[in-house]
Every structure is written in structure tokens, then in C-alpha cells.
PDB file of C-alpha atoms in Angstrom:
ATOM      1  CA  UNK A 300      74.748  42.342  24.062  1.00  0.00           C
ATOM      2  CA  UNK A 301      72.970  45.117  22.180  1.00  0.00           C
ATOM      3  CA  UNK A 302      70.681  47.548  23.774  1.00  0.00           C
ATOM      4  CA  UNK A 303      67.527  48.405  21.356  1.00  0.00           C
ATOM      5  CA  UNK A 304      64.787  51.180  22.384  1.00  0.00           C
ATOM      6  CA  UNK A 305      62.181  52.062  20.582  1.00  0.00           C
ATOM      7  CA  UNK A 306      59.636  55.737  20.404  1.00  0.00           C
ATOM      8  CA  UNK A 307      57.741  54.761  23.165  1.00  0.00           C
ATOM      9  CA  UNK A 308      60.597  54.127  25.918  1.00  0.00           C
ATOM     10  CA  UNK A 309      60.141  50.804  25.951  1.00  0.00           C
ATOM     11  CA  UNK A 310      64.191  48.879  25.888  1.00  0.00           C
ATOM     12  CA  UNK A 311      65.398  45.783  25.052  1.00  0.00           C
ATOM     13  CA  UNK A 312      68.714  43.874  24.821  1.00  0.00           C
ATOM     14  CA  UNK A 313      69.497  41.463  21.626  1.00  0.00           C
ATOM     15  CA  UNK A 314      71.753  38.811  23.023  1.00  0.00           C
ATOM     16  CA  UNK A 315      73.169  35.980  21.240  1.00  0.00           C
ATOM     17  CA  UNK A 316      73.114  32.542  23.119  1.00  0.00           C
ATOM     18  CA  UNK A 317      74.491  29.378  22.626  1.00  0.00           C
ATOM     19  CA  UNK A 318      71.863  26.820  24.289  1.00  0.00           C
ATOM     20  CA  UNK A 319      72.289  22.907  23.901  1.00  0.00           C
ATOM     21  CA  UNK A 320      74.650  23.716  21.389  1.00  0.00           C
ATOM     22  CA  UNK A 321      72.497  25.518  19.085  1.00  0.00           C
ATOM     23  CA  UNK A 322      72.847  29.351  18.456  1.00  0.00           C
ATOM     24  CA  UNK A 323      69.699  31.180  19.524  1.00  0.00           C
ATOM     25  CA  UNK A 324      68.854  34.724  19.617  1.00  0.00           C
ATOM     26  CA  UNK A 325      67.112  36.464  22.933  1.00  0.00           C
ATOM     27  CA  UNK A 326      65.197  39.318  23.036  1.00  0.00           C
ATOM     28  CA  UNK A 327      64.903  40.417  27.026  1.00  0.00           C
ATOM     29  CA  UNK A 328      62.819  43.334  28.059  1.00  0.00           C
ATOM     30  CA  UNK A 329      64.240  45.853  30.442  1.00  0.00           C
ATOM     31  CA  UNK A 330      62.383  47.153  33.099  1.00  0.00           C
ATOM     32  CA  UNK A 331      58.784  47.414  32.877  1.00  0.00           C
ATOM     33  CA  UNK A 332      59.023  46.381  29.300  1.00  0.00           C
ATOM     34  CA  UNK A 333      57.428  43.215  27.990  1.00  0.00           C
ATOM     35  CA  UNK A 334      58.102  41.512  25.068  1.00  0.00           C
ATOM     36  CA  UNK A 335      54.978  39.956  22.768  1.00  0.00           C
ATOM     37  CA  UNK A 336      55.029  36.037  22.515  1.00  0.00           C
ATOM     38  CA  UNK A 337      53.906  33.785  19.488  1.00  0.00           C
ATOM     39  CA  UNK A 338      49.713  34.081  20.580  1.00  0.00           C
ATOM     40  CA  UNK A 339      51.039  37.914  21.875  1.00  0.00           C
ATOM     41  CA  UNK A 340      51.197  36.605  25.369  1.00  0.00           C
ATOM     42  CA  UNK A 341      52.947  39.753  27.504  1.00  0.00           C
ATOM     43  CA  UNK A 342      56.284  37.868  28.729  1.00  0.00           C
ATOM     44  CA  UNK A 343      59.786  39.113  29.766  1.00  0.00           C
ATOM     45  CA  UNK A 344      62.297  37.705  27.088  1.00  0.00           C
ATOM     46  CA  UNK A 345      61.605  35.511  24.105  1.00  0.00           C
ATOM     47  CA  UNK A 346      63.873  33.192  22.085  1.00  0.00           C
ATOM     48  CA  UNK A 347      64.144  33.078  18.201  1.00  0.00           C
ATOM     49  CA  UNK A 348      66.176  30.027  16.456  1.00  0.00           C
ATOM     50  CA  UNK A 349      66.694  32.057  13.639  1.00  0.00           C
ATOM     51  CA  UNK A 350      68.744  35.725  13.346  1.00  0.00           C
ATOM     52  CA  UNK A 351      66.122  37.397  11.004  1.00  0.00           C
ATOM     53  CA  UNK A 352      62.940  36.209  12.873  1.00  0.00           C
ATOM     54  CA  UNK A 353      64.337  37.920  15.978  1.00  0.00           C
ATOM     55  CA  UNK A 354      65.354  41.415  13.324  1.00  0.00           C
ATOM     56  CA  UNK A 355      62.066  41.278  11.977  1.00  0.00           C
ATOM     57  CA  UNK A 356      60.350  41.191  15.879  1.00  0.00           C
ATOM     58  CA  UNK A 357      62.331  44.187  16.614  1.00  0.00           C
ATOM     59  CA  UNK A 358      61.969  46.102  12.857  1.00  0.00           C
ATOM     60  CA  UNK A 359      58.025  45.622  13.598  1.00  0.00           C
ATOM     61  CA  UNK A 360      57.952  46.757  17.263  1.00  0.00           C
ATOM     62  CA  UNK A 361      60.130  49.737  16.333  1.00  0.00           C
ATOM     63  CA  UNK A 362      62.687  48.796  17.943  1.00  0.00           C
ATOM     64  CA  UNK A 363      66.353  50.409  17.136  1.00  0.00           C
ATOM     65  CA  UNK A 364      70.149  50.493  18.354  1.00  0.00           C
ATOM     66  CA  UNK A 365      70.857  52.731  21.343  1.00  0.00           C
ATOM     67  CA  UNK A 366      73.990  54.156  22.781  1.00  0.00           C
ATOM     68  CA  UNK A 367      74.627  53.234  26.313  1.00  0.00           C
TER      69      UNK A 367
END
């Protein structure tokens, strides 16, 4: 589980999942933080079937790796 945080405070982690026997990647807020659905409905974790979708959510949030 990797712990991403971006200029504003806002932190997420970036787990990967194995759900009905498919690989999928979550992105959870922490906190406070809320994490933009598909019609940018404020939720508090979302689910991508594919690795880049989820790497491009975070690259476009500002998102990066943080030491914990």
C-alpha cells in the first residue's frame, strides 16, 4: 500500500486488490480527503480496472509518493 500526497495536503493510499479474481487498483482518501468519481461525484475511494487509468487520476490531481 502506497501513500500519495499531493501540494494541497490532501493524501491518498494506492492499493492493489484482487476482487472476484480480477486485479483492480484503489485509490482511498485519507482523512478529510475525497477522491473525484467518473461525473466528479466527491466519494471516499474509487476503483480503476486498469494500472494506468488509476496513474493518470493521481498524475492529474497532483498526486505523488510520500514517505511514511
Amino acid at each position: 500500500m502506497a501513500k500519495f500526497a499531493n501540494d494541497r495536503g490532501e493524501m491518498v493510499y494506492f492499493n492493489l486488490v484482487e476482487k472476484n479474481g480480477r486485479l483492480q487498483w484503489v485509490v482511498k482518501g485519507i482523512g478529510d480527503t475525497v477522491v473525484l468519481g467518473r461525473d466528479r461525484q466527491k466519494k471516499k475511494s474509487r476503483i480503476f480496472t486498469q494500472e494506468a487509468q488509476a496513474r493518470a487520476y493521481l498524475d492529474r490531481n497532483g498526486f505523488t509518493t510520500c514517505l511514511y
